[in-house]
Short mmCIF file of C-alpha atoms and ligand atoms in Angstrom, two decimals:
data_model
loop_
_atom_site.label_atom_id
_atom_site.label_comp_id
_atom_site.label_asym_id
_atom_site.label_seq_id
_atom_site.Cartn_x
_atom_site.Cartn_y
_atom_site.Cartn_z
CA MET A 1 0.17 0.18 0.05
CA ILE A 2 0.81 3.46 -0.51
CA ALA A 3 0.99 6.08 2.06
CA ILE A 4 1.13 9.88 1.65
CA ILE A 5 2.67 11.69 4.80
CA GLY A 6 1.30 15.66 4.82
CA GLY A 7 3.34 18.12 6.05
CA THR A 8 2.49 21.99 6.43
CA GLY A 9 -0.44 22.89 4.82
CA LEU A 10 -1.11 19.40 3.77
CA ASN A 11 -3.42 18.16 7.17
CA THR A 12 -5.77 16.47 5.26
CA PHE A 13 -6.20 14.54 2.15
CA SER A 14 -9.20 12.76 1.29
CA ASP A 15 -12.09 11.53 3.30
CA GLY A 16 -11.81 7.87 4.50
CA GLU A 17 -11.84 5.67 7.52
CA VAL A 18 -9.36 5.53 10.43
CA VAL A 19 -7.19 2.34 10.44
CA GLY A 20 -4.83 0.89 12.58
CA GLU A 21 -4.24 2.25 16.13
CA ARG A 22 -2.66 5.59 17.48
CA HIS A 23 -0.34 4.10 19.80
CA ASN A 24 2.35 1.57 19.30
CA HIS A 25 5.82 0.82 21.64
CA TYR A 26 7.14 3.89 20.53
CA GLY A 27 4.42 6.06 21.48
CA TYR A 28 1.73 7.87 19.50
CA THR A 29 1.24 8.59 16.19
CA SER A 30 1.11 12.28 15.26
CA ALA A 31 -2.43 11.57 14.11
CA SER A 32 -5.06 8.76 12.99
CA ILE A 33 -4.05 7.35 10.12
CA ILE A 34 -6.93 7.57 7.16
CA GLN A 35 -7.30 5.28 4.97
CA SER A 36 -9.17 5.88 1.34
CA GLU A 37 -9.91 5.06 -2.13
CA ILE A 38 -8.45 6.95 -4.67
CA ASP A 39 -9.13 6.18 -8.35
CA GLY A 40 -9.97 2.34 -7.11
CA GLN A 41 -6.41 2.14 -5.11
CA GLN A 42 -6.25 2.00 -1.19
CA ILE A 43 -3.96 4.87 0.48
CA CYS A 44 -3.44 5.77 3.84
CA PHE A 45 -2.74 9.40 4.89
CA LEU A 46 -0.81 10.75 7.98
CA SER A 47 -0.79 14.02 9.06
CA ARG A 48 3.07 14.74 10.17
CA HIS A 49 2.10 17.77 12.67
CA GLY A 50 -1.26 16.46 13.53
CA ASN A 51 -4.53 17.54 12.57
CA PRO A 52 -4.92 20.40 13.79
CA HIS A 53 -1.60 21.38 13.00
CA THR A 54 0.14 21.65 16.63
CA ILE A 55 3.06 19.52 16.81
CA ALA A 56 6.46 20.97 16.16
CA PRO A 57 8.98 19.28 13.74
CA HIS A 58 11.12 18.45 16.89
CA GLN A 59 8.34 16.86 18.55
CA VAL A 60 6.92 14.57 15.66
CA ASN A 61 7.01 11.03 16.79
CA TYR A 62 8.61 10.02 13.57
CA ARG A 63 9.31 6.40 14.94
CA ALA A 64 5.60 5.87 15.90
CA ASN A 65 4.56 7.28 12.66
CA LEU A 66 6.49 5.24 10.30
CA TRP A 67 6.12 1.80 12.46
CA ALA A 68 2.24 2.47 12.38
CA LEU A 69 2.19 2.82 8.36
CA LYS A 70 4.75 -0.50 8.27
CA GLN A 71 2.20 -2.31 10.12
CA LEU A 72 -0.87 -1.38 7.95
CA GLY A 73 1.37 -2.96 5.03
CA VAL A 74 2.69 0.45 3.87
CA SER A 75 5.86 -0.29 1.46
CA LYS A 76 6.21 3.33 -0.58
CA ILE A 77 5.78 6.55 1.17
CA LEU A 78 5.08 9.94 -0.78
CA ALA A 79 6.12 12.56 1.76
CA VAL A 80 5.23 16.19 1.46
CA ASN A 81 7.44 19.00 2.98
CA ALA A 82 7.24 22.84 2.96
CA VAL A 83 10.92 24.32 2.67
CA GLY A 84 12.78 27.47 2.41
CA GLY A 85 14.70 28.27 -1.11
CA ILE A 86 18.60 28.66 -0.46
CA ALA A 87 19.65 27.99 -4.22
CA PRO A 88 18.51 31.04 -6.58
CA SER A 89 16.29 28.70 -8.85
CA MET A 90 14.47 28.05 -5.50
CA THR A 91 11.79 30.59 -5.60
CA ALA A 92 8.70 30.75 -3.49
CA GLY A 93 5.89 28.30 -5.23
CA THR A 94 8.35 26.24 -6.70
CA LEU A 95 8.02 22.44 -6.75
CA VAL A 96 11.21 20.41 -5.76
CA LEU A 97 11.94 16.56 -5.54
CA PRO A 98 15.36 16.45 -3.44
CA ASP A 99 17.82 13.86 -4.35
CA GLN A 100 20.07 14.28 -1.66
CA LEU A 101 19.93 15.57 2.22
CA ILE A 102 22.37 16.68 4.92
CA ASP A 103 20.88 16.36 8.46
CA TYR A 104 21.65 18.87 10.96
CA THR A 105 18.77 17.70 13.41
CA TYR A 106 20.02 16.83 16.95
CA GLY A 107 18.62 15.04 19.87
CA ARG A 108 15.56 13.27 17.98
CA GLU A 109 14.50 9.54 18.21
CA HIS A 110 16.50 8.80 14.99
CA THR A 111 16.70 5.23 14.52
CA LEU A 112 14.85 1.96 15.50
CA TYR A 113 17.76 0.39 16.47
CA ASP A 114 17.96 1.33 20.11
CA GLN A 115 18.60 -2.28 21.64
CA THR A 116 14.59 -3.03 22.28
CA ASP A 117 14.96 -5.90 20.11
CA ASN A 118 19.06 -6.42 20.22
CA LYS A 119 19.05 -5.97 16.67
CA LEU A 120 21.62 -3.55 14.96
CA GLU A 121 22.06 -2.97 10.94
CA HIS A 122 23.83 -0.07 9.40
CA ILE A 123 21.73 0.68 6.68
CA ASP A 124 22.85 1.93 3.42
CA PHE A 125 21.79 5.74 2.88
CA SER A 126 23.99 7.28 0.08
CA TYR A 127 20.89 8.17 -1.73
CA PRO A 128 18.17 8.70 0.53
CA PHE A 129 15.21 9.14 -1.80
CA SER A 130 13.76 6.30 -3.68
CA SER A 131 14.84 6.80 -7.43
CA ASN A 132 11.73 4.78 -8.47
CA LEU A 133 9.09 7.10 -6.58
CA ARG A 134 11.17 9.86 -7.95
CA ASP A 135 10.68 8.84 -11.32
CA VAL A 136 7.17 8.24 -10.83
CA LEU A 137 6.80 11.98 -9.45
CA LYS A 138 8.48 13.15 -12.30
CA ARG A 139 6.52 11.21 -14.74
CA ALA A 140 3.24 12.54 -13.11
CA ALA A 141 4.62 16.18 -13.12
CA VAL A 142 5.25 16.22 -17.07
CA GLY A 143 1.66 14.53 -17.27
CA CYS A 144 -0.29 17.40 -15.53
CA SER A 145 2.17 19.81 -16.72
CA LEU A 146 3.39 21.43 -13.62
CA PRO A 147 7.14 22.08 -13.52
CA LEU A 148 9.13 20.57 -11.11
CA LEU A 149 12.82 20.87 -10.10
CA ASP A 150 14.36 17.37 -9.79
CA LYS A 151 17.70 17.92 -8.37
CA ALA A 152 18.22 19.27 -4.90
CA VAL A 153 20.09 18.88 -1.63
CA TYR A 154 17.65 19.41 1.04
CA GLY A 155 19.15 20.37 4.39
CA VAL A 156 17.29 19.50 7.54
CA THR A 157 17.49 21.83 10.47
CA GLN A 158 16.21 21.31 13.88
CA GLY A 159 13.80 23.96 14.21
CA PRO A 160 11.07 25.23 15.42
CA ARG A 161 13.04 28.74 14.93
CA LEU A 162 13.92 29.54 11.01
CA GLU A 163 17.57 29.99 10.58
CA THR A 164 19.92 32.87 10.90
CA ALA A 165 21.06 34.36 7.51
CA ALA A 166 24.76 32.97 8.61
CA GLU A 167 23.50 29.38 9.10
CA ILE A 168 21.78 29.65 5.67
CA ASN A 169 25.15 30.85 4.03
CA ARG A 170 27.24 28.13 5.77
CA MET A 171 24.20 25.47 4.50
CA ASP A 172 24.65 26.86 0.95
CA ARG A 173 28.61 26.30 1.35
CA ASP A 174 27.72 22.68 2.50
CA GLY A 175 25.70 22.32 -1.28
CA CYS A 176 22.16 22.79 0.43
CA ASP A 177 19.46 23.95 -2.33
CA ILE A 178 16.64 24.04 0.26
CA VAL A 179 16.09 24.05 3.96
CA GLY A 180 13.45 22.13 6.09
CA MET A 181 12.92 20.68 9.01
CA THR A 182 11.05 17.27 8.72
CA ALA A 183 12.94 15.07 6.19
CA MET A 184 14.82 13.58 9.03
CA PRO A 185 14.66 10.89 10.77
CA GLU A 186 11.79 10.21 8.69
CA ALA A 187 13.46 9.49 5.06
CA ALA A 188 16.04 7.01 7.49
CA LEU A 189 13.52 5.47 9.75
CA ALA A 190 11.42 4.86 6.19
CA ARG A 191 14.91 3.14 4.87
CA GLU A 192 15.18 1.15 8.37
CA LEU A 193 11.68 -0.38 7.71
CA ASP A 194 12.52 -0.97 4.01
CA MET A 195 9.72 1.37 2.67
CA ASP A 196 10.48 3.32 -0.64
CA TYR A 197 10.48 7.00 0.33
CA ALA A 198 10.41 10.15 -1.91
CA SER A 199 9.77 13.96 -0.64
CA LEU A 200 7.81 16.27 -2.53
CA CYS A 201 8.80 19.49 -1.55
CA LEU A 202 7.15 22.91 -1.86
CA VAL A 203 9.58 25.66 -1.48
CA VAL A 204 7.31 28.54 0.51
CA ASN A 205 9.82 31.27 1.32
CA PRO A 206 13.24 32.45 0.47
CA ALA A 207 15.71 31.14 3.63
CA ALA A 208 16.75 33.68 5.96
CA GLY A 209 18.78 36.42 4.39
CA ARG A 210 17.75 35.36 0.81
CA SER A 211 15.42 38.33 0.20
CA ASP A 212 15.40 41.91 1.21
CA GLY A 213 13.00 41.74 4.25
CA LEU A 214 12.61 39.39 6.94
CA ILE A 215 10.40 36.26 6.77
CA ALA A 216 6.55 36.95 7.12
CA MET A 217 4.09 34.03 7.83
CA ASP A 218 1.65 35.65 6.05
CA ASP A 219 3.46 35.69 2.67
CA ILE A 220 4.34 32.20 3.57
CA ARG A 221 0.47 31.33 4.12
CA CYS A 222 -0.44 32.35 0.81
CA VAL A 223 2.21 30.48 -0.98
CA ILE A 224 1.26 27.43 0.73
CA ASP A 225 -2.64 27.71 -0.10
CA ALA A 226 -1.88 28.45 -3.79
CA GLY A 227 1.25 25.53 -3.56
CA MET A 228 -0.67 22.72 -1.88
CA ILE A 229 -3.45 22.55 -5.02
CA LYS A 230 -0.60 21.84 -7.14
CA VAL A 231 0.71 19.26 -4.47
CA ARG A 232 -2.65 17.55 -4.33
CA ALA A 233 -3.06 17.38 -8.39
CA LEU A 234 0.80 15.86 -8.61
CA LEU A 235 0.16 13.40 -5.71
CA ILE A 236 -3.23 11.98 -7.39
CA ALA A 237 -1.37 11.92 -10.91
CA ALA A 238 1.44 9.95 -9.25
CA LEU A 239 -0.98 7.90 -7.41
CA ALA A 240 -2.54 6.93 -10.94
CA GLU A 241 1.12 6.21 -12.06
CA LEU A 242 1.65 3.52 -9.20
CA GLY A 243 -1.72 2.16 -9.58
N1 LIG B 301 13.49 26.98 7.04
C1 LIG B 301 13.38 25.91 7.35
N2 LIG B 301 12.36 25.26 7.42
C2 LIG B 301 11.52 25.72 6.65
C3 LIG B 301 11.60 26.88 6.19
C4 LIG B 301 13.01 27.65 6.39
O1 LIG B 301 13.31 28.61 5.63
N3 LIG B 301 10.45 27.25 5.35
C5 LIG B 301 9.78 26.29 5.45
N4 LIG B 301 10.40 25.34 6.15
#
């Protein structure tokens, strides 16, 4: 089964039934998981920040979320992330499919290998996003004539505050094109659980120091509202490709 993990601006996807348990040995999932049928295909949806949106990026129980999806038989995850743009091409409103990430987060429960079942594996994470799912999303974007940049390094910061301009300059020197707070440890946990994972990002603001002014939440909200309409269309097209 395919799951969509919705980020900021995508707290719901389509009407359906609550499935699975919210509680597992890692704690509570961010929200109930909703299963629905889209064009004859069963999919699961989970709102990463809860519904309503109240859980900060560093407080999301990524392990409970990913474990719960695995228990439901999910093998492919399309994750949606709102990000800031660092590279000049990453302007607000751009849809981006990152192919790499750098993890700057700290203090998050970031692995399932914590001795609960006396297992340890060092997963390969050279290419953190599934090339198969990335190809599906690229084809879907062409199919619905939505521009999609398909190469970017996603720098994952701790939040919830936004970055300083100097931090963004450092991330730029590191090779980051976009900055967000939620791709990790989500992507790594998906790999630990052997689930394909791709992140579809919407750039919602120029990163700190990359515009003339400060970052205004009102501007971000407008970009999110318009951008998530495109994200939904792209996801529906991707599901059709996968079905
Ligand atoms: N920085 C970090 N995370 C974000 C940003 C940003 O500028 N915009 C949206 N998520």
